[in-house]
mmCIF file of C-alpha atoms in Angstrom:
data_model
loop_
_atom_site.group_PDB
_atom_site.id
_atom_site.type_symbol
_atom_site.label_atom_id
_atom_site.label_comp_id
_atom_site.label_asym_id
_atom_site.label_seq_id
_atom_site.Cartn_x
_atom_site.Cartn_y
_atom_site.Cartn_z
ATOM 1 C CA MET A 1 69.185 -20.301 37.652
ATOM 2 C CA LYS A 2 68.416 -18.080 35.134
ATOM 3 C CA GLN A 3 64.922 -16.318 35.109
ATOM 4 C CA GLN A 4 62.898 -16.490 32.055
ATOM 5 C CA VAL A 5 61.500 -13.032 31.131
ATOM 6 C CA ILE A 6 58.096 -13.335 29.265
ATOM 7 C CA ASP A 7 57.882 -10.709 26.341
ATOM 8 C CA ARG A 8 54.320 -9.314 26.063
ATOM 9 C CA LYS A 9 54.899 -7.572 22.692
ATOM 10 C CA ASP A 10 53.665 -10.773 21.046
ATOM 11 C CA ASP A 11 50.422 -10.679 22.914
ATOM 12 C CA ALA A 12 49.604 -7.195 21.578
ATOM 13 C CA GLY A 13 48.770 -8.393 17.993
ATOM 14 C CA VAL A 14 46.378 -10.990 19.067
ATOM 15 C CA ALA A 15 44.489 -8.361 21.470
ATOM 16 C CA ASN A 16 44.224 -5.796 18.606
ATOM 17 C CA LEU A 17 42.670 -8.661 16.323
ATOM 18 C CA ILE A 18 39.928 -9.871 18.823
ATOM 19 C CA GLU A 19 39.331 -6.274 19.582
ATOM 20 C CA TYR A 20 38.702 -5.632 15.696
ATOM 21 C CA VAL A 21 36.565 -8.545 15.403
ATOM 22 C CA MET A 22 34.435 -7.885 18.353
ATOM 23 C CA ILE A 23 33.826 -4.206 17.422
ATOM 24 C CA SER A 24 33.216 -5.178 14.075
ATOM 25 C CA GLY A 25 30.635 -8.040 14.873
ATOM 26 C CA ILE A 26 28.728 -5.512 17.221
ATOM 27 C CA LEU A 27 28.602 -3.079 14.562
ATOM 28 C CA MET A 28 27.062 -5.521 12.075
ATOM 29 C CA VAL A 29 24.509 -6.598 14.391
ATOM 30 C CA LEU A 30 23.531 -2.834 15.099
ATOM 31 C CA MET A 31 23.865 -2.357 11.382
ATOM 32 C CA VAL A 32 21.181 -5.299 10.601
ATOM 33 C CA VAL A 33 18.679 -3.928 13.362
ATOM 34 C CA MET A 34 18.977 -0.334 11.971
ATOM 35 C CA MET A 35 18.112 -1.752 8.350
ATOM 36 C CA LEU A 36 14.963 -3.601 9.591
ATOM 37 C CA MET A 37 14.092 -0.225 11.435
ATOM 38 C CA VAL A 38 14.856 2.042 8.420
ATOM 39 C CA ASN A 39 12.851 0.171 5.941
ATOM 40 C CA SER A 40 9.506 0.570 7.829
ATOM 41 C CA THR A 41 10.228 4.164 8.689
ATOM 42 C CA ILE A 42 11.790 5.636 5.401
ATOM 43 C CA MET A 43 10.122 3.299 2.880
ATOM 44 C CA GLU A 44 6.727 2.449 3.957
ATOM 45 C CA GLY A 45 5.915 5.839 5.345
ATOM 46 C CA PRO A 46 6.089 7.610 1.843
ATOM 47 C CA VAL A 47 4.679 4.756 -0.099
ATOM 48 C CA ASN A 48 1.711 4.816 2.248
ATOM 49 C CA THR A 49 1.411 8.575 2.037
ATOM 50 C CA VAL A 50 1.657 8.251 -1.933
ATOM 51 C CA SER A 51 -0.865 5.528 -2.072
ATOM 52 C CA TYR A 52 -3.263 7.339 0.229
ATOM 53 C CA ALA A 53 -3.234 10.371 -2.278
ATOM 54 C CA ALA A 54 -3.795 7.970 -5.367
ATOM 55 C CA PHE A 55 -6.644 6.108 -3.745
ATOM 56 C CA THR A 56 -8.452 9.291 -3.518
ATOM 57 C CA ASP A 57 -7.989 10.293 -6.906
ATOM 58 C CA ILE A 58 -8.915 6.861 -8.019
ATOM 59 C CA GLY A 59 -11.994 6.903 -5.710
ATOM 60 C CA ASN A 60 -13.240 10.341 -7.063
ATOM 61 C CA GLY A 61 -12.742 9.242 -10.581
ATOM 62 C CA VAL A 62 -14.877 6.147 -9.963
ATOM 63 C CA SER A 63 -17.590 8.099 -8.362
ATOM 64 C CA THR A 64 -17.510 10.514 -11.284
ATOM 65 C CA ARG A 65 -18.118 7.687 -13.597
ATOM 66 C CA ILE A 66 -20.919 6.277 -11.816
ATOM 67 C CA VAL A 67 -22.764 9.609 -11.746
ATOM 68 C CA ASP A 68 -22.369 10.171 -15.372
ATOM 69 C CA VAL A 69 -23.743 6.916 -15.987
ATOM 70 C CA TYR A 70 -26.649 7.933 -13.694
ATOM 71 C CA VAL A 71 -27.058 10.979 -15.367
ATOM 72 C CA ILE A 72 -27.485 9.588 -18.713
ATOM 73 C CA ALA A 73 -29.380 6.559 -17.745
ATOM 74 C CA PRO A 74 -32.437 5.655 -19.678
ATOM 75 C CA TYR A 75 -35.962 5.549 -17.942
ATOM 76 C CA ASN A 76 -36.444 2.109 -19.703
ATOM 77 C CA GLY A 77 -33.513 0.285 -20.508
ATOM 78 C CA SER A 78 -29.874 -0.341 -19.834
ATOM 79 C CA ILE A 79 -26.480 1.287 -20.335
ATOM 80 C CA SER A 80 -22.958 0.013 -19.793
ATOM 81 C CA THR A 81 -19.765 1.943 -20.097
ATOM 82 C CA MET A 82 -16.123 0.460 -19.884
ATOM 83 C CA PHE A 83 -13.116 2.494 -18.212
ATOM 84 C CA ASP A 84 -9.640 2.000 -17.175
ATOM 85 C CA LEU A 85 -8.027 2.209 -13.718
ATOM 86 C CA PRO A 86 -4.315 2.438 -12.962
ATOM 87 C CA ASP A 87 -2.976 -1.024 -12.797
ATOM 88 C CA ASP A 88 -1.199 -0.854 -9.583
ATOM 89 C CA VAL A 89 -0.373 2.058 -7.010
ATOM 90 C CA ALA A 90 3.405 2.258 -5.680
ATOM 91 C CA GLY A 91 3.956 -1.273 -7.490
ATOM 92 C CA ARG A 92 1.098 -2.981 -5.310
ATOM 93 C CA ASP A 93 -2.471 -4.189 -6.376
ATOM 94 C CA TYR A 94 -5.633 -2.505 -4.510
ATOM 95 C CA PHE A 95 -9.262 -3.209 -4.471
ATOM 96 C CA VAL A 96 -12.395 -1.044 -5.099
ATOM 97 C CA GLU A 97 -15.564 -1.417 -3.281
ATOM 98 C CA ILE A 98 -18.808 0.207 -3.898
ATOM 99 C CA GLY A 99 -21.620 0.340 -1.403
ATOM 100 C CA GLN A 100 -20.087 -2.117 0.892
ATOM 101 C CA TYR A 101 -22.387 -1.220 3.549
ATOM 102 C CA ALA A 102 -26.267 -0.715 3.015
ATOM 103 C CA SER A 103 -26.243 2.245 5.275
ATOM 104 C CA SER A 104 -23.566 4.231 3.175
ATOM 105 C CA GLN A 105 -22.819 4.741 -0.371
ATOM 106 C CA ASP A 106 -19.059 4.902 -0.520
ATOM 107 C CA VAL A 107 -16.509 4.137 -3.104
ATOM 108 C CA THR A 108 -13.760 2.518 -0.672
ATOM 109 C CA VAL A 109 -10.401 2.054 -2.220
ATOM 110 C CA SER A 110 -7.683 -0.058 -0.169
ATOM 111 C CA ARG A 111 -4.885 -2.063 0.305
ATOM 112 C CA GLY A 112 -3.873 -3.699 3.672
ATOM 113 C CA TYR A 113 -4.537 -1.099 6.246
ATOM 114 C CA VAL A 114 -4.290 2.119 3.758
ATOM 115 C CA PHE A 115 -7.738 2.941 2.505
ATOM 116 C CA THR A 116 -9.729 6.061 1.595
ATOM 117 C CA LYS A 117 -13.658 6.389 1.227
ATOM 118 C CA VAL A 118 -15.173 8.720 -1.248
ATOM 119 C CA SER A 119 -19.001 9.668 -1.495
ATOM 120 C CA LEU A 120 -20.890 8.639 -4.581
ATOM 121 C CA ALA A 121 -21.663 12.515 -4.943
ATOM 122 C CA GLY A 122 -25.255 12.486 -3.998
ATOM 123 C CA ILE A 123 -26.889 9.304 -5.581
ATOM 124 C CA GLY A 124 -26.472 6.792 -3.081
ATOM 125 C CA ALA A 125 -29.847 8.123 -1.764
ATOM 126 C CA THR A 126 -31.552 7.426 -4.771
ATOM 127 C CA ARG A 127 -29.913 4.481 -6.415
ATOM 128 C CA ASN A 128 -28.488 1.258 -4.776
ATOM 129 C CA VAL A 129 -25.095 1.012 -6.088
ATOM 130 C CA THR A 130 -22.879 -2.046 -5.218
ATOM 131 C CA GLY A 131 -19.872 -3.668 -6.722
ATOM 132 C CA ASN A 132 -16.150 -4.191 -6.361
ATOM 133 C CA THR A 133 -13.203 -4.415 -8.799
ATOM 134 C CA THR A 134 -9.425 -4.160 -8.953
ATOM 135 C CA GLY A 135 -6.908 -1.849 -10.955
ATOM 136 C CA ARG A 136 -6.331 -4.927 -13.440
ATOM 137 C CA GLY A 137 -7.944 -4.878 -16.722
ATOM 138 C CA ILE A 138 -10.743 -2.791 -18.041
ATOM 139 C CA ASN A 139 -13.601 -2.194 -15.840
ATOM 140 C CA ARG A 140 -17.371 -1.929 -16.623
ATOM 141 C CA ILE A 141 -20.214 0.205 -14.998
ATOM 142 C CA SER A 142 -23.631 -0.813 -16.058
ATOM 143 C CA TYR A 143 -27.120 0.286 -15.223
ATOM 144 C CA ASP A 144 -30.390 -1.600 -16.087
ATOM 145 C CA SER A 145 -34.074 0.004 -15.438
ATOM 146 C CA ARG A 146 -35.065 -3.357 -14.288
ATOM 147 C CA GLY A 147 -33.065 -3.456 -11.472
ATOM 148 C CA VAL A 148 -31.140 -6.529 -12.988
#
């Protein structure tokens, strides 16, 4: 009887294909995980840094405008002024809150967990200032001596 010889050279192509598919699959999974991690580290960090700096500038601008209205406010009567804020910071909306707590008169500019507080430059103790707005549209600061 003749013994049949099995040629192992035919299996080498299949082994290489399976190895290629397995390594490619593992690398794809690692790439997806890396993309999720890179988004929060490389993209969100600089956006938050830029947003914080812009929020500080916006808070200082609003505080200055409020102080300007306070300085020229009439003893009897009212005054109103309109101003424009940037519509968005880093492509996202934000909120401006003035005097949100009774114990402090601050201008708070925020979006999510990124925020900044700016003092009302000394008028918080003499006048009660409250209000809120966003960057969209034209904003108004009003003063009325009657307290209305």
